[in-house]
Every structure is written in structure tokens, then in C-alpha cells.
Amino acid sequence: MSTAVPDRAESPATVVDALIIGAGFSGMYQLHCLRDRLGMSARVLEQGDGVGGTWYWNRYPGARCDSESHSYCLTFDKDLYESWEWSERYPEQPEILRYMNHIADRFDLRREIRFGTRVTAARWDARADRWTVETADAEGGAGERFAATWLITAVGCLSSANVPKLPGLESFAGDWYHTGQWPHDGVDFSGKRVGQIGTGSTGIQAVPVIAETAGHLTVFQRTANYSIPARNAPLTPEFKRYIRENRPAIRELMQSTPNGHAFAIADRSAHDMTPDEREAVYAAAWEKGGLQFRATFRDLLVDKAANDTAADFLKRKIRETVKDPETARLLSDIDHPFATKRPPIDSHYFEAFNRPNVSLVDVRSDPIERITPTGLTLRSGAEHALDVIVFATGFDAMTGPLLNIGITGRDGLTLKEAWREGPKTYLGLGVAGFPNLFTVTGPGSPSVLCNMPVAIEQHVEWITDCIAAMREKGVSRIEPAAEAAEGWVAHVNAAADATLLPMAGHSWYLGANIPGKPRVFMPYAGGMAHYRRICDDVAAKGYEGFVRSA
Ligand code: NA7
């Protein structure tokens, strides 16, 4: 039950126990837990007009999940887990969106979700021990105001689109799009001269599909990337039967692996084999396709020499696939160890460069200088005439969506100020100085290094248990102790430094894709299963590291 009571400011605020920002997997499951398990009043505030989060916004050509479908789902509810059958090995965006809507329907979640509602400010009110939250409506006008004891951000890690500040963009006479803000009715590329900037996971998915209809597609590559064939295909009746008969075991496997996927990492070193044996392992993994390639040896992410064996194999595959020698050279001229940036998987990405209507331009040696009314120019003065520009340029990852909310905690401390030198959280779940705020898959948690639904379920359940425990004990305020947060940040850094991950100096894991963003390795690289044990231990010790007050 919510009540409208006069608040300090002009309009009355809707008062609820909890506010959740975002209606993706996290927000929907959090709402279900708080409303249906704990009996709390709650609202979800969602900018989009529908549920789905990432999958609501990312509708670009070829958008598909890189986690295998049988592991890309919520597993907390037996009926939900068993009620959905995926059609393909890697689900496409429309199918995932249907699944998200299925979750909303099944748990009757929409009645507590305010769509078309963007949070513009959230302030901790110390006198009332609660958050006050302001929103804007779809037209940008002042929206409903809210007040709540608990504030939970479920905003995703990759939801703040990064459109590079290239001079002249406003002068472009054609159309331009960011992949993460794609028009719902699609884009017609037929016969058009399309320029795509960016060759990350998104760009690599989009290229082959855009190439099918574009008059000409020019791909502007700044950093060459590894990619492994997805080998996507419809699920066979045998595999569907395997899933139906093994759900508990698949769930257990996902919860026991460092990355939350439904495959184990082979417990062997790349050095334990002869070159021929290793080649056979890589060749089999290449044929099988997908992120399992990374799981062929346990030391690929911790031992540079081991990593080199995989990197050499993958670069060779690129050169074998791409016919034009100069294009093959540029695509395989990769400057970081394998999987130190998020490894993409693809459906005929490298093959697309063999089409007569696709060309590659290296913007590492000759960067984009400006957008012009008719296309773009490079530093050398080279001009590219374009009708459409596709920005597959990624996101202000992990911190961007949180900082955009405009959160002010205790004593007027803003989150921007608290994170001036980079994000500081305790367990990726809470921030010192920000009482009763929980950040689902926040920086400092495994999040993007893990199959996301597994990370999300763990966070939402931990937060729910914590709130339940605080309510039971009559605690009105809880926040991480500053020392606990400092200790966790040090642990997150140490976990990253124990791997090769920081060697990709331009990775968004480090914030390096956004000019001026502090360079801090943001996700927790210690593994999801280990992280789960740490969180359980903190809870078992009475929420050790948190400061509470009645
Ligand atoms: P990514 O992985 O951040 O990729 C963005 C791409 O855009 C990458 O190739 C960037 O090059 C490139 N980029 C960004 N800005 C520019 C400019 N100014 N000029 C040229 N090229 C640029 O984002 P994605 O959307 O592909 O993937 C995000 C995640 O979504 C993915 O990892 C999965 O988890 C799902 P760079 O490498 O920075 O040199």
C-alpha cells in the first residue's frame, strides 16, 4: 500500500517502502522479492515504455545474447525456469524481450512499474530516514515525486550510451544512430552508404547483418578484436530434452563456475600439452564455437605465455578467413591479450569483409577528425561519403548509469564527488555515505565478467535478505563502513592484478573508453562463486562491514 503525504517540497510525494530504478532482469526480480516475499510496498521507475532493460534498448541489427540461451534466464522459480523454451543456441533480442515480458506477466509486475519515468534526482533525507526521488516524464516535464526507505538501483552496467564527441555531428545531413538507442521500427539500409564506427561485441554482431542490405558498408576500426564463431543454430530436439531433464544440474553448474556460464573451465594448463595437442583443443573449441573457447585452459587469463597460444590461433584464423591481405592484416593486428577485453562471438563477422560491399578503414593510425554534412573526414584529410552513421561505440559502463541518476547521500555528499577518483563500493552492493542504497551488479561486483542473470539473482537475493533482516531487527539505516569499502576496493584491484585483464589499457572494464573517466578496473575478477561465498559470509556475520542504526 502506498500513501500520498505532503513532503517538504511543493508537490506531495508517493511514499513506498522501496523504490527500484530500472525494469530489466534486476528490477523485475527485485520487485517480486520485495513485494511478494517480504510484503513491502514498492515501485519500479523505468525510463522506457516497456520492461527489458538492455533488451528494450538494444534493437540493432544482429542483436543477440552471447550467453547460451539455456543459461540466460532466471532460475529462482521452478515454474518460471521450466515454463520457457528457447528456440536458438543464442537468443536474439526479440526473443529475449518476449521472455522478459513473460516474467512481467507471470508475476504480475507491471502494476508497480512506472514506465516513461526517468529519475532526475535522489536525495537522502536524514530527518525522515528515507530517500526522496524526483522524476521526469516522457516529455521531460516534472514527473511524480516519491519517497522510500530503500532505494535500489537496477540500472544495468551498459545502459549509458557513449556517442563520441566528434565535431560536426550536428551538421550531418544523413541519419545517425547509436546501437543502444535503436529505433523500434528498425532502419532501412537498402542501397545506402553506411559507416559503422566501432568493432566491439555490438559492432561485430551488426556488421554481417547490415552488410546484407547496405549499398556499401564502411567499418571504421580503432582497435582490432578477437572473435570466435558463435555457431548459432536452432536448438535440436535432443538438446531441448537435455535441458528439460537436467535443469537442477545446469543451475548448480552455473552457480559453481567463476563466470556463471553452464560450462566448466578445463582444469589443465595450456603448457601441459604439446603444440599439436593444443592446436587440436583450440580447433575443436573453434568448431564448437562460443565463449567456451576461453574455458579450454585454466591459465588463459593469468599466464601471458598461455594466452599467447590462444591469441596466435585466433589471429591465424582471421588471416585464413579474410581474403584481402591488407584487410586481414588490419583485422588480425590485435594489441591486447585474448579475452582481456570482453571477447565477442560472431556470426560470419570476418567473412563479411570478403563481400564486395564491405570495406575496413583503420582509424587507429588515421583517426576520425570530424563529421561533415556528407560523411566524415580523417586526420589525413581522407573523406568518406556516408548516408547513415552507426555508432557501435559502446557505453559509459558500470558507473555511467549510476552517476546519471543524480544521487546525493548523507551530509550532501553526491555520488559524483564520492567517486571522483573512481567507484568505491563495498561488495559492489553499497556505498559509504549512502544509507539504504543498494546497487544491483554495481562496480566492484562480478557483473559483466559473469553471465548476468546469475550475478543478478545472487545480488537481488542478498539485498532482499539484508532488508528482511534489518526490518526484523528494527534497523532503519544501514550503510557500508568507509574502511570496509576501502578494503573491498583494494581487494577488487588485487583480484584484477592477479589476472591479465588490466593489460588491455583501452578497455571499458577500466573506464578507458570515456575521455576523462578515472582508470580503475571496475568489475570484480575474483570469480562469481568465490564472490558469492564472501557475500554469504558477510551476511552470516550479521552484515559485517556495514554500519547500522535504529
Ligand atoms: P565496446 O566493447 O565498448 O566497443 C565499442 C567500440 O567502439 C570499440 O571498438 C571502440 O574502439 C570503438 N570506439 C569508441 N569510440 C570510438 C571513437 N571515437 N572512434 C573510433 N572508434 C571508437 O561496446 P559494445 O557495445 O560493442 O559492447 C559492450 C558490451 O555489450 C559488450 O562487451 C558485451 O558485454 C555486451 P576501442 O576498442 O575503444 O579502441
Coordinates of C-alpha atoms and ligand atoms in Angstrom, one line a residue:
M1 CA 0.0 0.0 0.0
S2 CA 1.3 3.4 -0.8
T3 CA 0.1 6.7 0.6
A4 CA 0.3 10.3 -0.7
V5 CA 1.6 12.6 2.0
P6 CA 2.8 16.2 1.9
D7 CA 6.5 16.4 1.6
R8 CA 9.0 19.3 2.1
A9 CA 8.7 20.5 -1.5
E10 CA 5.7 21.7 -3.3
S11 CA 4.0 18.5 -4.6
P12 CA 3.1 15.6 -2.4
A13 CA 5.3 12.5 -2.8
T14 CA 4.1 9.0 -3.2
V15 CA 5.6 7.1 -0.2
V16 CA 6.5 3.5 -0.5
D17 CA 8.9 1.1 1.3
A18 CA 11.2 0.7 -1.6
L19 CA 12.0 2.3 -4.9
I20 CA 13.7 0.3 -7.7
I21 CA 15.2 2.1 -10.7
G22 CA 15.1 0.0 -13.9
A23 CA 12.8 -2.8 -15.2
G24 CA 15.3 -5.3 -16.6
F25 CA 16.0 -8.6 -15.0
S26 CA 17.3 -7.0 -11.8
G27 CA 14.4 -4.5 -11.3
M28 CA 11.7 -7.1 -12.0
Y29 CA 13.2 -9.7 -9.8
Q30 CA 13.8 -7.2 -7.0
L31 CA 10.2 -6.0 -7.2
H32 CA 9.0 -9.6 -7.0
C33 CA 11.2 -10.3 -3.9
L34 CA 10.2 -7.2 -2.0
R35 CA 6.6 -7.1 -2.9
D36 CA 5.7 -10.8 -3.0
R37 CA 8.2 -12.3 -0.5
L38 CA 8.5 -9.5 2.1
G39 CA 5.1 -7.9 1.6
M40 CA 6.6 -4.4 1.1
S41 CA 5.2 -1.6 -1.0
A42 CA 7.5 -0.9 -3.9
R43 CA 7.6 0.9 -7.2
V44 CA 9.9 0.4 -10.2
L45 CA 10.7 3.6 -12.1
E46 CA 11.6 2.8 -15.7
Q47 CA 12.6 5.3 -18.5
G48 CA 11.5 3.0 -21.3
D49 CA 7.9 2.2 -22.3
G50 CA 8.3 -1.5 -21.6
V51 CA 10.3 -4.0 -19.5
G52 CA 13.5 -5.5 -20.7
G53 CA 16.3 -3.0 -19.8
T54 CA 19.3 -3.8 -22.1
W55 CA 17.0 -5.7 -24.4
Y56 CA 14.4 -3.0 -24.6
W57 CA 17.0 -0.5 -25.9
N58 CA 19.5 -2.6 -27.9
R59 CA 17.5 -3.4 -31.0
Y60 CA 20.3 -3.0 -33.5
P61 CA 20.7 -5.5 -36.4
G62 CA 22.1 -8.8 -35.2
A63 CA 21.5 -8.0 -31.5
R64 CA 21.8 -11.3 -29.7
C65 CA 23.0 -12.6 -26.4
D66 CA 26.5 -14.1 -26.1
S67 CA 25.4 -16.3 -23.2
E68 CA 23.8 -19.6 -24.4
S69 CA 20.1 -19.4 -24.1
H70 CA 19.7 -22.3 -21.6
S71 CA 21.9 -20.3 -19.2
Y72 CA 20.4 -16.8 -19.9
C73 CA 17.4 -16.9 -17.7
L74 CA 16.2 -16.5 -14.1
T75 CA 16.2 -19.8 -12.2
F76 CA 14.8 -18.8 -8.8
D77 CA 11.3 -20.1 -9.6
K78 CA 10.9 -23.6 -10.7
D79 CA 7.8 -22.9 -12.7
L80 CA 9.3 -19.9 -14.4
Y81 CA 12.5 -21.8 -15.1
E82 CA 10.6 -24.7 -16.6
S83 CA 8.0 -22.7 -18.5
W84 CA 10.2 -21.2 -21.1
E85 CA 11.8 -22.9 -24.1
W86 CA 14.3 -21.0 -26.2
S87 CA 14.5 -21.6 -29.9
E88 CA 18.2 -20.9 -30.7
R89 CA 21.6 -21.5 -29.1
Y90 CA 22.0 -17.7 -28.6
P91 CA 18.7 -15.9 -28.3
E92 CA 18.0 -12.9 -30.5
Q93 CA 16.9 -9.6 -29.0
P94 CA 13.1 -10.0 -29.8
E95 CA 13.0 -13.5 -28.2
I96 CA 14.7 -12.2 -25.1
L97 CA 12.3 -9.3 -24.9
R98 CA 9.4 -11.8 -25.2
Y99 CA 11.0 -13.7 -22.3
M100 CA 11.3 -10.5 -20.2
N101 CA 7.6 -9.8 -20.8
H102 CA 6.8 -13.3 -19.9
I103 CA 8.4 -12.7 -16.5
A104 CA 6.4 -9.5 -16.0
D105 CA 3.2 -11.3 -16.9
R106 CA 3.9 -14.3 -14.8
F107 CA 4.5 -12.3 -11.6
D108 CA 2.0 -9.6 -12.5
L109 CA 4.7 -7.0 -12.1
R110 CA 3.5 -4.2 -14.4
R111 CA 1.1 -2.7 -12.0
E112 CA 4.0 -1.5 -9.8
I113 CA 6.2 -0.2 -12.7
R114 CA 6.0 3.4 -13.8
F115 CA 7.0 3.4 -17.4
G116 CA 8.2 6.5 -19.3
T117 CA 9.6 7.8 -16.0
R118 CA 13.2 9.0 -15.7
V119 CA 14.8 9.5 -12.3
T120 CA 16.3 13.0 -12.3
A121 CA 17.4 13.2 -8.6
A122 CA 17.6 11.0 -5.5
R123 CA 18.4 12.6 -2.2
W124 CA 18.8 11.1 1.3
D125 CA 16.6 12.9 3.8
A126 CA 18.3 12.3 7.1
R127 CA 15.4 13.8 9.1
A128 CA 13.0 11.3 7.7
D129 CA 15.5 8.4 7.2
R130 CA 14.4 7.9 3.7
W131 CA 15.1 8.7 0.1
T132 CA 13.2 11.4 -1.9
V133 CA 13.2 10.8 -5.6
E134 CA 12.3 13.2 -8.4
T135 CA 11.4 12.1 -11.9
A136 CA 10.7 13.5 -15.4
D137 CA 8.0 12.2 -17.6
A138 CA 8.5 11.1 -21.2
E139 CA 8.3 14.7 -22.5
G140 CA 10.9 15.8 -20.0
G141 CA 8.4 17.6 -17.8
A142 CA 8.4 17.2 -14.0
G143 CA 7.0 13.8 -13.1
E144 CA 5.8 12.1 -10.0
R145 CA 7.8 12.5 -6.7
F146 CA 8.5 9.6 -4.5
A147 CA 9.8 8.9 -1.0
A148 CA 11.1 5.5 0.2
T149 CA 13.1 3.9 3.0
W150 CA 15.1 1.8 0.5
L151 CA 16.5 2.7 -2.9
I152 CA 17.7 0.0 -5.2
T153 CA 19.4 0.8 -8.5
A154 CA 18.8 -1.9 -11.1
V155 CA 20.1 0.2 -14.0
G156 CA 22.3 -2.3 -15.7
C157 CA 26.0 -1.9 -16.4
L158 CA 25.8 -1.0 -20.1
S159 CA 22.9 1.4 -20.4
S160 CA 24.5 4.8 -20.7
A161 CA 25.3 5.2 -24.4
N162 CA 28.6 6.6 -25.5
V163 CA 28.4 8.7 -28.6
P164 CA 31.9 10.1 -29.1
K165 CA 32.0 13.9 -29.2
L166 CA 33.1 14.2 -32.8
P167 CA 32.9 17.8 -34.1
G168 CA 30.3 18.4 -36.8
L169 CA 27.9 15.6 -35.8
E170 CA 25.0 18.1 -35.7
S171 CA 25.8 19.1 -39.3
F172 CA 25.4 15.6 -40.7
A173 CA 22.7 15.6 -43.4
G174 CA 22.1 11.9 -43.2
D175 CA 20.8 9.8 -40.3
W176 CA 22.8 8.5 -37.4
Y177 CA 22.1 6.0 -34.7
H178 CA 23.7 4.6 -31.5
T179 CA 23.2 0.8 -31.3
G180 CA 22.0 1.1 -27.7
Q181 CA 19.2 3.6 -28.6
W182 CA 18.0 1.9 -31.8
P183 CA 14.6 2.9 -33.4
H184 CA 11.9 0.4 -32.6
D185 CA 10.7 0.2 -36.2
G186 CA 14.2 -0.5 -37.5
V187 CA 16.4 1.2 -40.0
D188 CA 16.3 0.6 -43.8
F189 CA 19.9 0.4 -45.1
S190 CA 18.9 -0.7 -48.6
G191 CA 21.2 0.8 -51.2
K192 CA 22.7 3.3 -48.6
R193 CA 26.3 4.1 -47.9
V194 CA 26.6 3.1 -44.3
G195 CA 29.6 3.9 -42.0
Q196 CA 29.9 1.9 -38.8
I197 CA 32.2 3.2 -36.1
G198 CA 33.2 0.5 -33.5
T199 CA 34.2 -3.1 -33.6
G200 CA 33.3 -4.3 -30.1
S201 CA 30.8 -7.1 -29.4
T202 CA 28.0 -5.0 -30.7
G203 CA 29.8 -3.9 -33.9
I204 CA 30.9 -7.4 -34.6
Q205 CA 27.3 -8.6 -34.4
A206 CA 25.9 -5.8 -36.5
V207 CA 28.4 -5.8 -39.5
P208 CA 27.3 -9.1 -41.2
V209 CA 23.6 -8.1 -40.9
I210 CA 23.9 -4.5 -42.1
A211 CA 26.1 -5.7 -45.0
E212 CA 23.3 -7.9 -46.3
T213 CA 21.2 -4.8 -47.3
A214 CA 23.5 -1.8 -47.3
G215 CA 24.7 -0.4 -50.7
H216 CA 28.2 -0.2 -49.1
L217 CA 29.3 -0.6 -45.5
T218 CA 32.5 1.0 -44.3
V219 CA 33.7 -0.2 -41.0
F220 CA 35.9 2.2 -39.0
Q221 CA 38.1 0.1 -36.7
R222 CA 40.2 1.7 -33.9
T223 CA 41.1 -1.5 -32.1
A224 CA 41.2 -4.9 -33.8
N225 CA 39.4 -7.5 -31.9
Y226 CA 39.4 -11.3 -31.4
S227 CA 36.2 -13.0 -32.2
I228 CA 35.1 -16.6 -32.0
P229 CA 32.3 -18.0 -34.2
A230 CA 29.0 -18.4 -32.2
R231 CA 27.9 -21.3 -34.4
N232 CA 24.4 -20.2 -33.6
A233 CA 21.6 -22.6 -34.7
P234 CA 18.1 -23.6 -33.7
L235 CA 18.2 -25.9 -30.6
T236 CA 17.8 -29.5 -31.6
P237 CA 15.0 -31.6 -30.0
E238 CA 17.8 -33.7 -28.3
F239 CA 19.3 -30.6 -26.7
K240 CA 15.9 -29.3 -25.6
R241 CA 15.3 -32.7 -24.0
Y242 CA 18.7 -32.5 -22.3
I243 CA 17.8 -29.1 -20.8
R244 CA 14.4 -30.3 -19.7
E245 CA 15.9 -33.3 -17.9
N246 CA 18.9 -31.5 -16.4
R247 CA 17.7 -28.2 -15.1
P248 CA 18.8 -28.5 -11.5
A249 CA 22.3 -29.8 -12.6
I250 CA 22.7 -26.9 -15.1
R251 CA 21.7 -24.4 -12.4
E252 CA 24.2 -25.9 -10.0
L253 CA 27.0 -25.8 -12.6
M254 CA 26.2 -22.1 -13.4
Q255 CA 26.4 -21.3 -9.7
S256 CA 29.7 -23.1 -9.2
T257 CA 31.7 -21.6 -12.1
P258 CA 33.7 -18.3 -11.9
N259 CA 31.8 -16.8 -14.8
G260 CA 28.3 -18.1 -14.2
H261 CA 28.1 -20.0 -17.5
A262 CA 26.8 -23.5 -17.9
F263 CA 30.2 -24.9 -18.8
A264 CA 33.2 -25.7 -16.6
I265 CA 36.7 -24.3 -17.2
A266 CA 39.1 -27.2 -18.1
D267 CA 41.4 -27.9 -15.2
R268 CA 44.6 -28.0 -17.2
S269 CA 47.3 -25.6 -18.3
A270 CA 48.0 -24.7 -21.9
H271 CA 51.6 -25.6 -21.1
D272 CA 50.7 -29.2 -20.3
M273 CA 50.3 -30.1 -23.9
T274 CA 52.4 -30.3 -27.0
P275 CA 51.7 -27.7 -29.7
D276 CA 49.9 -30.3 -31.8
E277 CA 47.7 -31.4 -28.9
R278 CA 46.9 -27.8 -28.0
E279 CA 46.1 -27.0 -31.6
A280 CA 43.6 -29.8 -31.6
V281 CA 42.0 -28.5 -28.5
Y282 CA 41.7 -25.0 -30.0
A283 CA 40.4 -26.4 -33.3
A284 CA 37.7 -28.3 -31.5
A285 CA 36.7 -25.3 -29.5
W286 CA 36.7 -23.1 -32.6
E287 CA 34.3 -25.6 -34.3
K288 CA 32.1 -25.8 -31.3
G289 CA 32.0 -22.0 -31.1
G290 CA 31.1 -19.6 -28.3
L291 CA 32.7 -18.3 -25.1
Q292 CA 33.7 -21.9 -24.1
F293 CA 36.8 -21.2 -26.2
R294 CA 38.1 -19.2 -23.2
A295 CA 37.5 -22.2 -20.9
T296 CA 39.8 -24.6 -22.8
F297 CA 42.6 -24.0 -20.3
R298 CA 42.6 -22.7 -16.8
D299 CA 45.5 -20.3 -17.3
L300 CA 44.5 -18.3 -20.3
L301 CA 43.6 -15.2 -18.3
V302 CA 46.5 -15.4 -15.8
D303 CA 49.6 -16.5 -17.8
K304 CA 50.7 -14.4 -20.8
A305 CA 52.5 -17.2 -22.5
A306 CA 49.5 -19.5 -22.2
N307 CA 47.3 -16.7 -23.5
D308 CA 49.7 -16.2 -26.5
T309 CA 48.9 -19.7 -27.7
A310 CA 45.2 -18.9 -27.9
A311 CA 45.8 -15.4 -29.3
D312 CA 48.1 -16.9 -32.1
F313 CA 45.5 -19.4 -33.0
L314 CA 42.7 -16.8 -33.3
K315 CA 44.8 -14.3 -35.3
R316 CA 45.7 -17.1 -37.7
K317 CA 42.0 -18.0 -38.1
I318 CA 41.3 -14.3 -39.1
R319 CA 44.1 -14.4 -41.7
E320 CA 42.8 -17.7 -43.1
T321 CA 39.2 -16.3 -43.4
V322 CA 39.8 -12.8 -44.8
K323 CA 40.9 -12.9 -48.5
D324 CA 42.3 -9.4 -48.9
P325 CA 45.8 -9.4 -47.3
E326 CA 45.7 -5.8 -46.1
T327 CA 42.3 -6.2 -44.6
A328 CA 43.3 -9.5 -43.0
R329 CA 46.4 -7.8 -41.6
L330 CA 44.4 -4.9 -40.0
L331 CA 41.8 -7.2 -38.6
S332 CA 44.4 -9.5 -37.0
D333 CA 46.7 -6.8 -35.8
I334 CA 45.4 -7.1 -32.2
D335 CA 47.3 -5.3 -29.5
H336 CA 46.0 -6.9 -26.3
P337 CA 45.9 -10.5 -24.9
F338 CA 42.9 -12.6 -25.7
A339 CA 39.8 -12.0 -23.5
T340 CA 41.4 -9.1 -21.7
K341 CA 38.7 -7.1 -23.4
R342 CA 35.2 -8.7 -23.5
P343 CA 35.6 -11.4 -26.1
P344 CA 33.0 -11.1 -28.8
I345 CA 31.4 -14.1 -30.5
D346 CA 30.1 -13.6 -34.1
S347 CA 28.0 -14.9 -36.9
H348 CA 30.2 -14.5 -40.0
Y349 CA 31.9 -11.3 -39.0
F350 CA 35.3 -11.8 -40.6
E351 CA 33.6 -13.4 -43.7
A352 CA 31.7 -10.2 -44.2
F353 CA 34.9 -8.5 -45.2
N354 CA 35.1 -10.8 -48.3
R355 CA 31.9 -9.1 -49.7
P356 CA 32.4 -6.5 -52.4
N357 CA 30.2 -4.0 -50.5
V358 CA 32.2 -4.1 -47.2
S359 CA 35.5 -2.2 -46.6
L360 CA 37.6 -1.6 -43.5
V361 CA 39.2 1.7 -42.5
D362 CA 41.9 1.8 -39.8
V363 CA 41.2 4.8 -37.6
R364 CA 43.9 3.9 -35.1
S365 CA 46.6 5.2 -37.5
D366 CA 44.3 7.8 -39.0
P367 CA 41.6 8.9 -36.5
I368 CA 38.3 10.4 -37.3
E369 CA 38.7 14.1 -37.3
R370 CA 35.2 15.4 -37.9
I371 CA 31.7 14.6 -39.1
T372 CA 30.7 16.6 -42.2
P373 CA 27.3 17.2 -43.8
T374 CA 28.1 14.4 -46.3
G375 CA 30.1 11.9 -44.2
L376 CA 33.3 12.1 -42.2
T377 CA 36.9 13.0 -42.7
L378 CA 40.0 11.5 -41.2
R379 CA 43.1 13.3 -39.8
S380 CA 44.9 12.7 -43.1
G381 CA 42.1 14.6 -44.9
A382 CA 40.6 11.4 -46.4
E383 CA 36.9 11.8 -46.9
H384 CA 34.2 9.1 -46.6
A385 CA 30.8 9.9 -48.1
L386 CA 28.0 8.4 -46.0
D387 CA 24.2 8.4 -45.9
V388 CA 24.0 6.7 -42.5
I389 CA 26.4 6.5 -39.5
V390 CA 26.0 3.7 -37.0
F391 CA 27.8 4.4 -33.7
A392 CA 28.6 0.9 -32.2
T393 CA 30.7 2.8 -29.8
G394 CA 29.7 1.2 -26.5
F395 CA 28.8 2.7 -23.2
D396 CA 29.9 4.7 -20.2
A397 CA 30.0 1.4 -18.5
M398 CA 29.1 0.5 -14.9
T399 CA 29.4 3.9 -13.3
G400 CA 27.7 6.0 -16.1
P401 CA 24.2 4.8 -15.4
L402 CA 24.5 5.4 -11.6
L403 CA 26.1 8.8 -11.9
N404 CA 23.5 9.9 -14.4
I405 CA 20.8 9.4 -11.7
G406 CA 22.0 12.4 -9.6
I407 CA 22.3 10.7 -6.2
T408 CA 23.0 12.7 -3.1
G409 CA 23.7 10.8 0.1
R410 CA 24.3 11.8 3.7
D411 CA 25.6 15.3 4.5
G412 CA 25.0 16.5 0.9
L413 CA 27.7 14.1 -0.5
T414 CA 27.0 13.4 -4.2
L415 CA 27.9 10.1 -5.8
K416 CA 29.9 12.1 -8.4
E417 CA 32.0 13.6 -5.6
A418 CA 32.3 10.2 -3.7
W419 CA 33.5 8.6 -6.9
R420 CA 35.7 11.4 -8.2
E421 CA 38.7 9.0 -8.3
G422 CA 36.7 6.0 -9.4
P423 CA 33.9 3.9 -8.0
K424 CA 34.2 2.9 -4.3
T425 CA 31.7 0.3 -3.1
Y426 CA 31.5 -2.4 -0.6
L427 CA 30.9 -5.7 -2.4
G428 CA 29.6 -3.7 -5.4
L429 CA 26.4 -3.6 -3.4
G430 CA 26.6 -0.4 -1.3
V431 CA 28.4 2.9 -1.0
A432 CA 29.7 4.5 2.2
G433 CA 27.8 7.7 2.9
F434 CA 24.7 6.5 1.1
P435 CA 22.4 4.8 3.6
N436 CA 19.8 2.2 2.5
L437 CA 21.1 2.3 -1.1
F438 CA 21.8 -0.9 -2.9
T439 CA 23.3 -1.2 -6.3
V440 CA 22.5 -4.4 -8.2
T441 CA 25.6 -5.5 -10.2
G442 CA 27.3 -2.3 -9.2
P443 CA 31.0 -1.6 -9.8
G444 CA 33.1 -3.9 -7.6
S445 CA 30.9 -6.9 -8.2
P446 CA 31.5 -9.6 -10.8
S447 CA 28.7 -8.3 -13.0
V448 CA 30.0 -8.0 -16.6
L449 CA 32.6 -10.7 -16.0
C450 CA 29.8 -13.1 -15.3
N451 CA 26.7 -14.4 -17.1
M452 CA 24.5 -11.6 -16.0
P453 CA 21.3 -13.4 -14.8
V454 CA 23.4 -15.5 -12.4
A455 CA 25.0 -12.3 -10.9
I456 CA 21.7 -10.6 -10.8
E457 CA 19.9 -13.4 -8.9
Q458 CA 22.6 -13.5 -6.3
H459 CA 22.6 -9.7 -5.7
V460 CA 18.8 -9.4 -5.6
E461 CA 18.5 -12.3 -3.1
W462 CA 21.3 -10.9 -0.9
I463 CA 19.7 -7.5 -0.9
T464 CA 16.3 -9.0 -0.1
D465 CA 17.7 -11.0 2.8
C466 CA 19.5 -7.9 4.1
I467 CA 16.4 -5.7 4.0
A468 CA 14.4 -8.5 5.7
A469 CA 16.9 -8.8 8.4
M470 CA 17.0 -5.1 9.0
R471 CA 13.3 -4.8 9.2
E472 CA 13.1 -7.7 11.6
K473 CA 15.7 -6.0 13.9
G474 CA 14.1 -2.6 13.6
V475 CA 17.1 -1.1 11.9
S476 CA 16.2 2.0 10.0
R477 CA 19.6 2.8 8.4
I478 CA 22.4 0.6 7.1
E479 CA 25.4 1.6 5.0
P480 CA 28.9 0.3 4.4
A481 CA 31.6 1.5 6.8
A482 CA 34.2 3.6 5.0
E483 CA 37.0 1.2 6.0
A484 CA 35.1 -1.8 4.7
A485 CA 34.6 -0.1 1.3
E486 CA 38.3 0.9 1.2
G487 CA 39.2 -2.8 1.9
W488 CA 36.9 -4.0 -0.8
V489 CA 38.3 -1.6 -3.4
A490 CA 41.8 -2.9 -2.5
H491 CA 40.6 -6.5 -2.9
V492 CA 39.0 -5.7 -6.3
N493 CA 42.2 -4.2 -7.5
A494 CA 44.2 -7.1 -6.2
A495 CA 41.9 -9.6 -7.9
A496 CA 42.3 -7.8 -11.3
D497 CA 46.0 -7.5 -10.9
A498 CA 46.2 -11.3 -10.4
T499 CA 44.9 -11.6 -14.0
L500 CA 46.0 -10.3 -17.4
L501 CA 42.8 -8.2 -17.6
P502 CA 44.5 -4.8 -16.8
M503 CA 46.8 -5.4 -19.8
A504 CA 44.1 -4.1 -22.2
G505 CA 44.7 -0.5 -21.4
H506 CA 41.9 0.8 -23.6
S507 CA 39.2 -1.5 -22.2
W508 CA 35.8 -0.2 -20.9
Y509 CA 36.4 -2.5 -17.9
L510 CA 39.0 0.2 -16.9
G511 CA 36.8 3.1 -18.0
A512 CA 39.4 3.9 -20.6
N513 CA 36.8 4.3 -23.4
I514 CA 35.4 7.5 -21.9
P515 CA 37.7 10.6 -22.1
G516 CA 38.5 11.9 -18.5
K517 CA 37.0 8.9 -16.7
P518 CA 39.2 7.6 -13.9
R519 CA 41.1 4.5 -14.9
V520 CA 40.0 1.9 -12.3
F521 CA 39.3 -1.8 -13.0
M522 CA 35.6 -1.8 -12.1
P523 CA 34.3 -5.4 -12.1
Y524 CA 35.4 -8.0 -9.5
A525 CA 37.6 -10.5 -11.2
G526 CA 37.8 -13.0 -8.3
G527 CA 35.0 -15.2 -9.8
M528 CA 31.3 -15.3 -9.1
A529 CA 31.3 -18.5 -7.0
H530 CA 34.0 -17.1 -4.7
Y531 CA 32.2 -13.7 -4.5
R532 CA 29.0 -15.5 -3.5
R533 CA 30.8 -17.1 -0.6
I534 CA 32.2 -13.8 0.5
C535 CA 28.7 -12.2 0.5
D536 CA 27.2 -15.2 2.3
D537 CA 29.9 -14.9 4.9
V538 CA 29.3 -11.1 5.4
A539 CA 25.6 -11.9 5.9
A540 CA 26.3 -14.8 8.3
K541 CA 28.4 -12.5 10.4
G542 CA 25.5 -10.1 10.9
Y543 CA 26.3 -7.9 7.9
E544 CA 29.9 -7.4 8.8
G545 CA 31.3 -4.2 7.4
F546 CA 28.0 -2.4 7.4
V547 CA 27.1 0.3 10.0
R548 CA 23.6 0.2 11.3
S549 CA 21.4 2.4 13.4
A550 CA 17.9 2.1 14.7
Ligands
NA7_1 P1 32.6 -1.7 -26.7 O1 33.0 -3.0 -26.4 O2 32.9 -0.6 -25.8 O3 33.0 -1.3 -28.2 C1 33.0 0.0 -28.7 C2 33.7 0.1 -30.0 O4 33.7 1.4 -30.5 C3 35.2 -0.3 -29.8 O5 35.6 -0.9 -31.0 C4 35.8 1.1 -29.7 O6 37.2 1.2 -30.0 C5 35.0 1.9 -30.7 N1 35.0 3.3 -30.5 C6 34.6 4.0 -29.4 N2 34.8 5.3 -29.6 C7 35.4 5.5 -30.8 C8 35.9 6.6 -31.5 N3 35.8 7.8 -31.0 N4 36.5 6.4 -32.7 C9 36.6 5.1 -33.2 N5 36.1 4.0 -32.5 C10 35.6 4.2 -31.3 O7 31.0 -1.6 -26.8 P2 30.0 -2.7 -27.4 O8 28.6 -2.1 -27.5 O9 30.5 -3.3 -28.6 O10 29.9 -3.8 -26.3 C11 29.6 -3.5 -25.0 C12 29.2 -4.8 -24.3 O11 27.9 -5.1 -24.6 C13 30.0 -6.0 -24.6 O12 31.2 -6.1 -24.2 C14 29.0 -7.1 -24.1 O13 29.2 -7.2 -22.7 C15 27.7 -6.5 -24.5 P3 38.3 0.9 -28.9 O14 38.3 -0.6 -28.6 O15 37.9 1.7 -27.7 O16 39.6 1.4 -29.4

